[in-house]
């Protein structure tokens, strides 16, 4: 921790880009650094990248900075402007610590700083929160300017963010969103992977992932509830009735930003989790944070420890430092049966450090990415073919393998792996959305609702947990049989959330809930803030990975079967619809989760301050935010969504949704 007083912190924020050129800085030693990005620009384009970077600074600094930025571009493939990284620590401070003329802007600053907190972010020096390339900003100048704008914004202005660049404050109204965020929005023909490399290197676009560039990341907790729901139900698929996951094996990979949630979810499910991770820093971090019980670095030791855990029917999570392909291979050779398997390497980003091929050390792979990208690409594809072959062999013995939305099936198929089903159209293995989350959660409107207590006080989080549990239990009493299991799992989740020690960074909570649950919980929070039971505003949000908001044909919308899963109308309607119904900020991104060009995803943030206006806004916006997705899913003839939207129409005046007439299959076959 550096010692910067609160006053110095406020001054630094209000100053934006410093008046004096700060001394040259090296990235913090020991930081988990982003891999060198592809050197893709021509010499002429490099000049353009420098011109673009230098426009943030006074002319008198250009000569000195031009050389330094060129050096950064050549060394790292991007211009991060390390020199301008602030001297104060970045983390979610209590809301009152932020200099601001409007409380909502202060809440947004808190959320931004949380996304850049080294305890939370994957590559904090490069402003990357998770997923290898999920950026909050492209460079430190954008960060400084954005914080400065937020510090002077009134509640009648809106800040417009273009892929990390703050275009500026524009007059608006009290009821308008305070910030509008777009990330990576391209003219459709320019969404090939190399387009991202080129335009990102030029400094004109960025990959916002889902909750990185939308300031809504809450550490691996953000995904752990969804991962637990998925894992519990994956085991339910293969276990006999009455049997439990105790002592059964779940093999997977990745201990990064999101994937780090897997061992915790495994422990909550009660199984033996083996999670392979090639980056020792990442494995150590999750182990130190208590998200994995053991850290093992040698394959033989792993085999022995797993056998012991099987014998003792343990619940234990093991972080293994090594390549996941080696583990699949060794477990096959040693005849260790894997009950459930998955993968959470960052295959949405396969060519620049998202996936590390078998046979290369972490360091060797990182070198090859920039020194010989073609060879690296070939090795990734070879490794994917090998991994698939091994998974197929395990599956023949009965392993249930599922894709957890990291584009594993897609990239393995592109690598020519034996991964297609007999019909040559589908994959051999299901995506977790097709088999589990889609029909069980999204189609009914259940999704990863979340909140952050801006006081930073754990007591407020406890109060909010208790309020949410009380609301859910009331809903549970009247819930229809169709959603009994979901309600039961959610009540159990919130009641044990504290003891599962999920908080990393801001005082945040995730909870799967449907529209009714989200609205009632939010309304109860707003009242508790007004009554002083909760000491400061609460920020509401959700993962973009939800019922609505995200159009992603191989993930969130993979269980849409009317052909519309390749369209992105729903995500756009969400952000526009949410923005005029009361969202404090909205965001729309190209490329989160499964890769650039493969998905459009949108989300919101909403600050509850205990006011009457907040009450009106939360009702209008949360209702639309969820039901937009259910309507689209019901129009696609998804049975569960049809059930949910008909029920909603019965109880909600003013809601009138177009329903599909279902044509008889026989009629079409006879044609
Ligand atoms: N469906 C969902 O809800 C969901 C949730 C979380 C993540 N995801 C997806 O999962 C992927 C991972 O997300 P993340 O945020 O954890 O990314 P991340 O980049 O932070 O972590 C991935 C980790 O995998 C490791 N890795 C890569 N290749 C490996 C290999 N062969 N063997 C062992 N380890 C290897 C990397 O070192 C890295 O630490 C992304 O594609 C993301 O979009 C999906």
PDB file of C-alpha atoms in Angstrom, residues 17 174 228 343 351 384 412 420 518-519 555 639:
ATOM      1  CA  UNK A  17      -3.915  14.476 -16.366  1.00  0.00           C
ATOM      2  CA  UNK A 174     -31.774  14.071 -13.813  1.00  0.00           C
ATOM      3  CA  UNK A 228     -22.376 -23.774  -8.738  1.00  0.00           C
ATOM      4  CA  UNK A 343     -12.692 -26.275 -19.497  1.00  0.00           C
ATOM      5  CA  UNK A 351      -4.006 -16.674 -30.213  1.00  0.00           C
ATOM      6  CA  UNK A 384      -6.916 -28.623 -28.873  1.00  0.00           C
ATOM      7  CA  UNK A 412     -11.755 -27.185 -31.122  1.00  0.00           C
ATOM      8  CA  UNK A 420     -18.859 -32.796 -34.061  1.00  0.00           C
ATOM      9  CA  UNK A 518     -34.910  -8.717  -8.368  1.00  0.00           C
ATOM     10  CA  UNK A 519     -37.596  -6.038  -8.069  1.00  0.00           C
ATOM     11  CA  UNK A 555     -23.491 -19.419 -25.182  1.00  0.00           C
ATOM     12  CA  UNK A 639     -41.594 -23.763 -23.391  1.00  0.00           C
TER      13      UNK A 639
END
